[in-house]
PDB file of N, CA and C in Angstrom:
ATOM      1  N   MET A  30     -36.022 186.721 153.081  1.00  0.00           N
ATOM      2  CA  MET A  30     -37.130 186.470 153.593  1.00  0.00           C
ATOM      3  C   MET A  30     -37.597 186.645 151.318  1.00  0.00           C
ATOM      4  N   ALA A  31     -36.960 187.704 151.505  1.00  0.00           N
ATOM      5  CA  ALA A  31     -37.808 188.158 149.645  1.00  0.00           C
ATOM      6  C   ALA A  31     -36.852 187.024 149.031  1.00  0.00           C
ATOM      7  N   GLU A  32     -35.804 186.432 149.342  1.00  0.00           N
ATOM      8  CA  GLU A  32     -34.588 186.312 148.450  1.00  0.00           C
ATOM      9  C   GLU A  32     -35.352 184.650 148.675  1.00  0.00           C
ATOM     10  N   GLU A  33     -35.975 184.627 149.610  1.00  0.00           N
ATOM     11  CA  GLU A  33     -36.515 182.457 148.937  1.00  0.00           C
ATOM     12  C   GLU A  33     -37.686 182.787 148.697  1.00  0.00           C
ATOM     13  N   GLU A  34     -38.920 183.564 149.023  1.00  0.00           N
ATOM     14  CA  GLU A  34     -40.176 184.060 147.929  1.00  0.00           C
ATOM     15  C   GLU A  34     -39.623 183.992 146.457  1.00  0.00           C
ATOM     16  N   ASN A  35     -38.453 184.946 145.744  1.00  0.00           N
ATOM     17  CA  ASN A  35     -38.215 184.613 144.407  1.00  0.00           C
ATOM     18  C   ASN A  35     -37.187 183.147 144.466  1.00  0.00           C
ATOM     19  N   LYS A  36     -37.229 182.669 144.943  1.00  0.00           N
ATOM     20  CA  LYS A  36     -36.902 181.532 144.628  1.00  0.00           C
ATOM     21  C   LYS A  36     -37.607 180.554 144.727  1.00  0.00           C
ATOM     22  N   GLU A  37     -38.994 180.188 144.957  1.00  0.00           N
ATOM     23  CA  GLU A  37     -40.423 180.515 145.146  1.00  0.00           C
ATOM     24  C   GLU A  37     -40.972 179.680 143.902  1.00  0.00           C
ATOM     25  N   GLU A  38     -40.770 181.312 143.322  1.00  0.00           N
ATOM     26  CA  GLU A  38     -41.302 181.664 142.352  1.00  0.00           C
ATOM     27  C   GLU A  38     -41.042 181.366 141.031  1.00  0.00           C
ATOM     28  N   VAL A  39     -39.163 181.479 141.276  1.00  0.00           N
ATOM     29  CA  VAL A  39     -38.280 181.193 139.718  1.00  0.00           C
ATOM     30  C   VAL A  39     -38.583 179.628 139.898  1.00  0.00           C
ATOM     31  N   ASP A  40     -38.521 178.842 140.886  1.00  0.00           N
ATOM     32  CA  ASP A  40     -38.896 177.247 141.169  1.00  0.00           C
ATOM     33  C   ASP A  40     -40.261 177.407 140.688  1.00  0.00           C
ATOM     34  N   LEU A  41     -41.755 177.600 141.001  1.00  0.00           N
ATOM     35  CA  LEU A  41     -42.287 177.690 140.088  1.00  0.00           C
ATOM     36  C   LEU A  41     -42.944 177.378 138.939  1.00  0.00           C
ATOM     37  N   GLY A  42     -42.301 178.975 138.801  1.00  0.00           N
ATOM     38  CA  GLY A  42     -42.089 178.820 136.727  1.00  0.00           C
ATOM     39  C   GLY A  42     -40.850 178.048 136.602  1.00  0.00           C
ATOM     40  N   GLU A  43     -40.569 177.238 136.917  1.00  0.00           N
ATOM     41  CA  GLU A  43     -39.783 176.750 136.378  1.00  0.00           C
ATOM     42  C   GLU A  43     -40.649 174.816 135.817  1.00  0.00           C
ATOM     43  N   LYS A  44     -41.390 174.830 137.067  1.00  0.00           N
ATOM     44  CA  LYS A  44     -42.449 173.486 137.387  1.00  0.00           C
ATOM     45  C   LYS A  44     -43.232 173.758 135.942  1.00  0.00           C
ATOM     46  N   LEU A  45     -43.687 175.237 135.993  1.00  0.00           N
ATOM     47  CA  LEU A  45     -45.106 175.125 135.203  1.00  0.00           C
ATOM     48  C   LEU A  45     -44.683 175.275 133.564  1.00  0.00           C
ATOM     49  N   GLU A  46     -43.395 175.552 133.420  1.00  0.00           N
ATOM     50  CA  GLU A  46     -42.935 175.548 132.293  1.00  0.00           C
ATOM     51  C   GLU A  46     -43.034 173.949 131.421  1.00  0.00           C
ATOM     52  N   LYS A  47     -42.089 173.103 132.826  1.00  0.00           N
ATOM     53  CA  LYS A  47     -42.178 171.771 131.836  1.00  0.00           C
ATOM     54  C   LYS A  47     -43.558 171.161 132.004  1.00  0.00           C
ATOM     55  N   LEU A  48     -44.186 170.917 132.829  1.00  0.00           N
ATOM     56  CA  LEU A  48     -45.543 170.743 132.913  1.00  0.00           C
ATOM     57  C   LEU A  48     -46.679 171.172 131.339  1.00  0.00           C
ATOM     58  N   VAL A  49     -46.529 172.527 130.830  1.00  0.00           N
ATOM     59  CA  VAL A  49     -46.451 172.883 129.966  1.00  0.00           C
ATOM     60  C   VAL A  49     -46.288 172.267 128.854  1.00  0.00           C
ATOM     61  N   GLU A  50     -44.835 172.413 128.948  1.00  0.00           N
ATOM     62  CA  GLU A  50     -44.309 171.730 127.534  1.00  0.00           C
ATOM     63  C   GLU A  50     -44.634 170.252 127.345  1.00  0.00           C
ATOM     64  N   GLU A  51     -44.671 169.158 128.580  1.00  0.00           N
ATOM     65  CA  GLU A  51     -45.065 167.863 129.094  1.00  0.00           C
ATOM     66  C   GLU A  51     -47.239 168.143 127.824  1.00  0.00           C
ATOM     67  N   ILE A  52     -47.542 168.895 128.609  1.00  0.00           N
ATOM     68  CA  ILE A  52     -49.018 169.280 128.314  1.00  0.00           C
ATOM     69  C   ILE A  52     -48.776 168.684 126.360  1.00  0.00           C
ATOM     70  N   LYS A  53     -47.745 169.906 125.898  1.00  0.00           N
ATOM     71  CA  LYS A  53     -48.452 170.488 124.929  1.00  0.00           C
ATOM     72  C   LYS A  53     -48.029 168.315 123.923  1.00  0.00           C
ATOM     73  N   GLU A  54     -46.677 167.909 124.644  1.00  0.00           N
ATOM     74  CA  GLU A  54     -45.932 166.889 124.155  1.00  0.00           C
ATOM     75  C   GLU A  54     -47.681 165.902 123.943  1.00  0.00           C
ATOM     76  N   VAL A  55     -48.199 165.826 124.796  1.00  0.00           N
ATOM     77  CA  VAL A  55     -49.035 165.072 124.652  1.00  0.00           C
ATOM     78  C   VAL A  55     -50.268 165.155 123.801  1.00  0.00           C
ATOM     79  N   MET A  56     -50.623 166.784 123.780  1.00  0.00           N
ATOM     80  CA  MET A  56     -50.848 166.585 122.847  1.00  0.00           C
ATOM     81  C   MET A  56     -51.167 166.719 121.045  1.00  0.00           C
ATOM     82  N   GLU A  57     -49.564 166.860 120.780  1.00  0.00           N
ATOM     83  CA  GLU A  57     -49.305 166.491 119.988  1.00  0.00           C
ATOM     84  C   GLU A  57     -49.529 165.438 119.261  1.00  0.00           C
ATOM     85  N   ARG A  58     -48.982 164.322 120.723  1.00  0.00           N
ATOM     86  CA  ARG A  58     -49.061 162.834 120.508  1.00  0.00           C
ATOM     87  C   ARG A  58     -50.830 162.060 120.456  1.00  0.00           C
ATOM     88  N   ARG A  59     -51.540 163.074 120.849  1.00  0.00           N
ATOM     89  CA  ARG A  59     -53.008 162.371 121.062  1.00  0.00           C
ATOM     90  C   ARG A  59     -53.722 163.476 119.073  1.00  0.00           C
ATOM     91  N   LYS A  60     -52.714 164.118 119.014  1.00  0.00           N
ATOM     92  CA  LYS A  60     -53.057 164.417 117.582  1.00  0.00           C
ATOM     93  C   LYS A  60     -52.589 163.764 116.317  1.00  0.00           C
ATOM     94  N   GLU A  61     -52.131 163.416 116.933  1.00  0.00           N
ATOM     95  CA  GLU A  61     -51.031 162.505 115.913  1.00  0.00           C
ATOM     96  C   GLU A  61     -51.808 160.627 115.482  1.00  0.00           C
ATOM     97  N   ARG A  62     -52.460 160.269 116.602  1.00  0.00           N
ATOM     98  CA  ARG A  62     -52.927 159.431 116.939  1.00  0.00           C
ATOM     99  C   ARG A  62     -54.249 159.742 116.224  1.00  0.00           C
ATOM    100  N   ILE A  63     -54.511 160.644 116.273  1.00  0.00           N
ATOM    101  CA  ILE A  63     -56.605 160.902 116.432  1.00  0.00           C
ATOM    102  C   ILE A  63     -56.139 160.802 114.750  1.00  0.00           C
ATOM    103  N   ALA A  64     -55.100 160.923 113.841  1.00  0.00           N
ATOM    104  CA  ALA A  64     -54.927 161.367 112.585  1.00  0.00           C
ATOM    105  C   ALA A  64     -54.524 160.065 112.322  1.00  0.00           C
ATOM    106  N   GLU A  65     -54.064 159.510 112.749  1.00  0.00           N
ATOM    107  CA  GLU A  65     -53.808 157.224 112.924  1.00  0.00           C
ATOM    108  C   GLU A  65     -55.914 156.739 113.087  1.00  0.00           C
ATOM    109  N   LEU A  66     -56.357 157.573 113.414  1.00  0.00           N
ATOM    110  CA  LEU A  66     -57.287 156.144 113.960  1.00  0.00           C
ATOM    111  C   LEU A  66     -57.613 157.099 112.036  1.00  0.00           C
ATOM    112  N   ARG A  67     -58.253 158.616 112.007  1.00  0.00           N
ATOM    113  CA  ARG A  67     -59.179 158.731 111.272  1.00  0.00           C
ATOM    114  C   ARG A  67     -58.401 157.764 109.777  1.00  0.00           C
ATOM    115  N   ALA A  68     -57.610 157.841 109.408  1.00  0.00           N
ATOM    116  CA  ALA A  68     -57.034 157.300 108.588  1.00  0.00           C
ATOM    117  C   ALA A  68     -57.515 156.079 108.214  1.00  0.00           C
ATOM    118  N   GLU A  69     -57.656 154.976 109.236  1.00  0.00           N
ATOM    119  CA  GLU A  69     -57.768 153.519 109.333  1.00  0.00           C
ATOM    120  C   GLU A  69     -59.423 153.139 109.430  1.00  0.00           C
ATOM    121  N   ILE A  70     -60.238 154.518 109.926  1.00  0.00           N
ATOM    122  CA  ILE A  70     -61.743 154.987 109.773  1.00  0.00           C
ATOM    123  C   ILE A  70     -61.944 154.723 107.804  1.00  0.00           C
ATOM    124  N   GLU A  71     -61.520 155.237 107.181  1.00  0.00           N
ATOM    125  CA  GLU A  71     -61.394 155.905 105.797  1.00  0.00           C
ATOM    126  C   GLU A  71     -61.302 154.490 105.066  1.00  0.00           C
ATOM    127  N   ARG A  72     -60.363 153.507 106.228  1.00  0.00           N
ATOM    128  CA  ARG A  72     -59.673 152.811 105.205  1.00  0.00           C
ATOM    129  C   ARG A  72     -60.732 151.830 104.919  1.00  0.00           C
ATOM    130  N   ILE A  73     -61.564 151.496 106.399  1.00  0.00           N
ATOM    131  CA  ILE A  73     -61.899 149.590 106.581  1.00  0.00           C
ATOM    132  C   ILE A  73     -63.691 150.578 106.224  1.00  0.00           C
ATOM    133  N   GLU A  74     -64.135 152.259 105.603  1.00  0.00           N
ATOM    134  CA  GLU A  74     -64.850 152.494 105.297  1.00  0.00           C
ATOM    135  C   GLU A  74     -65.340 152.112 103.629  1.00  0.00           C
ATOM    136  N   GLN A  75     -63.905 152.588 102.781  1.00  0.00           N
ATOM    137  CA  GLN A  75     -63.115 151.419 101.411  1.00  0.00           C
ATOM    138  C   GLN A  75     -63.597 150.531 101.989  1.00  0.00           C
ATOM    139  N   ASP A  76     -63.287 149.841 102.617  1.00  0.00           N
ATOM    140  CA  ASP A  76     -63.018 147.987 102.950  1.00  0.00           C
ATOM    141  C   ASP A  76     -64.615 147.765 102.765  1.00  0.00           C
ATOM    142  N   ASN A  77     -65.419 148.269 103.126  1.00  0.00           N
ATOM    143  CA  ASN A  77     -66.652 148.173 103.425  1.00  0.00           C
ATOM    144  C   ASN A  77     -67.378 148.068 102.254  1.00  0.00           C
ATOM    145  N   VAL A  78     -67.777 149.855 101.756  1.00  0.00           N
ATOM    146  CA  VAL A  78     -67.459 149.227 100.204  1.00  0.00           C
ATOM    147  C   VAL A  78     -67.687 148.510  98.946  1.00  0.00           C
ATOM    148  N   SER A  79     -66.245 148.576  99.383  1.00  0.00           N
ATOM    149  CA  SER A  79     -66.343 147.330  98.653  1.00  0.00           C
ATOM    150  C   SER A  79     -66.195 145.918  99.117  1.00  0.00           C
ATOM    151  N   LEU A  80     -66.348 145.377  99.768  1.00  0.00           N
ATOM    152  CA  LEU A  80     -67.053 144.494 100.208  1.00  0.00           C
ATOM    153  C   LEU A  80     -69.250 144.296 100.206  1.00  0.00           C
ATOM    154  N   GLU A  81     -69.259 145.473  99.781  1.00  0.00           N
ATOM    155  CA  GLU A  81     -70.689 145.728  99.580  1.00  0.00           C
ATOM    156  C   GLU A  81     -70.774 145.903  98.324  1.00  0.00           C
ATOM    157  N   ASN A  82     -70.405 145.474  97.630  1.00  0.00           N
ATOM    158  CA  ASN A  82     -70.852 145.298  95.709  1.00  0.00           C
ATOM    159  C   ASN A  82     -70.396 144.473  95.888  1.00  0.00           C
ATOM    160  N   THR A  83     -69.306 143.794  96.191  1.00  0.00           N
ATOM    161  CA  THR A  83     -69.192 141.587  95.713  1.00  0.00           C
ATOM    162  C   THR A  83     -70.420 141.497  96.623  1.00  0.00           C
ATOM    163  N   ILE A  84     -70.906 141.761  97.779  1.00  0.00           N
ATOM    164  CA  ILE A  84     -72.174 141.096  98.196  1.00  0.00           C
ATOM    165  C   ILE A  84     -73.252 140.971  97.303  1.00  0.00           C
ATOM    166  N   GLY A  85     -73.336 142.125  96.590  1.00  0.00           N
ATOM    167  CA  GLY A  85     -74.169 142.291  95.710  1.00  0.00           C
ATOM    168  C   GLY A  85     -74.121 142.101  94.588  1.00  0.00           C
ATOM    169  N   GLU A  86     -73.468 141.817  94.107  1.00  0.00           N
ATOM    170  CA  GLU A  86     -72.617 141.323  92.188  1.00  0.00           C
ATOM    171  C   GLU A  86     -73.401 139.193  93.031  1.00  0.00           C
ATOM    172  N   LEU A  87     -72.938 139.261  93.847  1.00  0.00           N
ATOM    173  CA  LEU A  87     -72.820 137.601  94.390  1.00  0.00           C
ATOM    174  C   LEU A  87     -74.013 137.563  94.557  1.00  0.00           C
ATOM    175  N   LEU A  88     -75.410 138.090  95.086  1.00  0.00           N
ATOM    176  CA  LEU A  88     -76.397 138.125  95.404  1.00  0.00           C
ATOM    177  C   LEU A  88     -76.879 138.535  93.553  1.00  0.00           C
ATOM    178  N   LYS A  89     -76.808 139.523  93.435  1.00  0.00           N
ATOM    179  CA  LYS A  89     -77.747 139.723  91.803  1.00  0.00           C
ATOM    180  C   LYS A  89     -77.145 137.736  91.649  1.00  0.00           C
ATOM    181  N   GLY A  90     -76.379 137.279  90.520  1.00  0.00           N
ATOM    182  CA  GLY A  90     -75.963 135.489  90.160  1.00  0.00           C
ATOM    183  C   GLY A  90     -77.310 134.756  91.532  1.00  0.00           C
ATOM    184  N   PHE A  91     -78.122 134.469  91.864  1.00  0.00           N
ATOM    185  CA  PHE A  91     -78.826 133.985  92.299  1.00  0.00           C
ATOM    186  C   PHE A  91     -80.552 134.526  91.855  1.00  0.00           C
TER     187      PHE A  91
END
């Protein structure tokens, strides 16, 4: 009986380790994706500034 309980504890420990590792991997991928999205937002904001300047210059001509 004690051996079965010990084996169950080991099995649960192994499962927990696997789950923790999977969670770490998911969190790392999300962190990378967030960095990509932030960079994309920054590029879009820079493009918007450029467009605003162009529109402003065009409107000055009227």
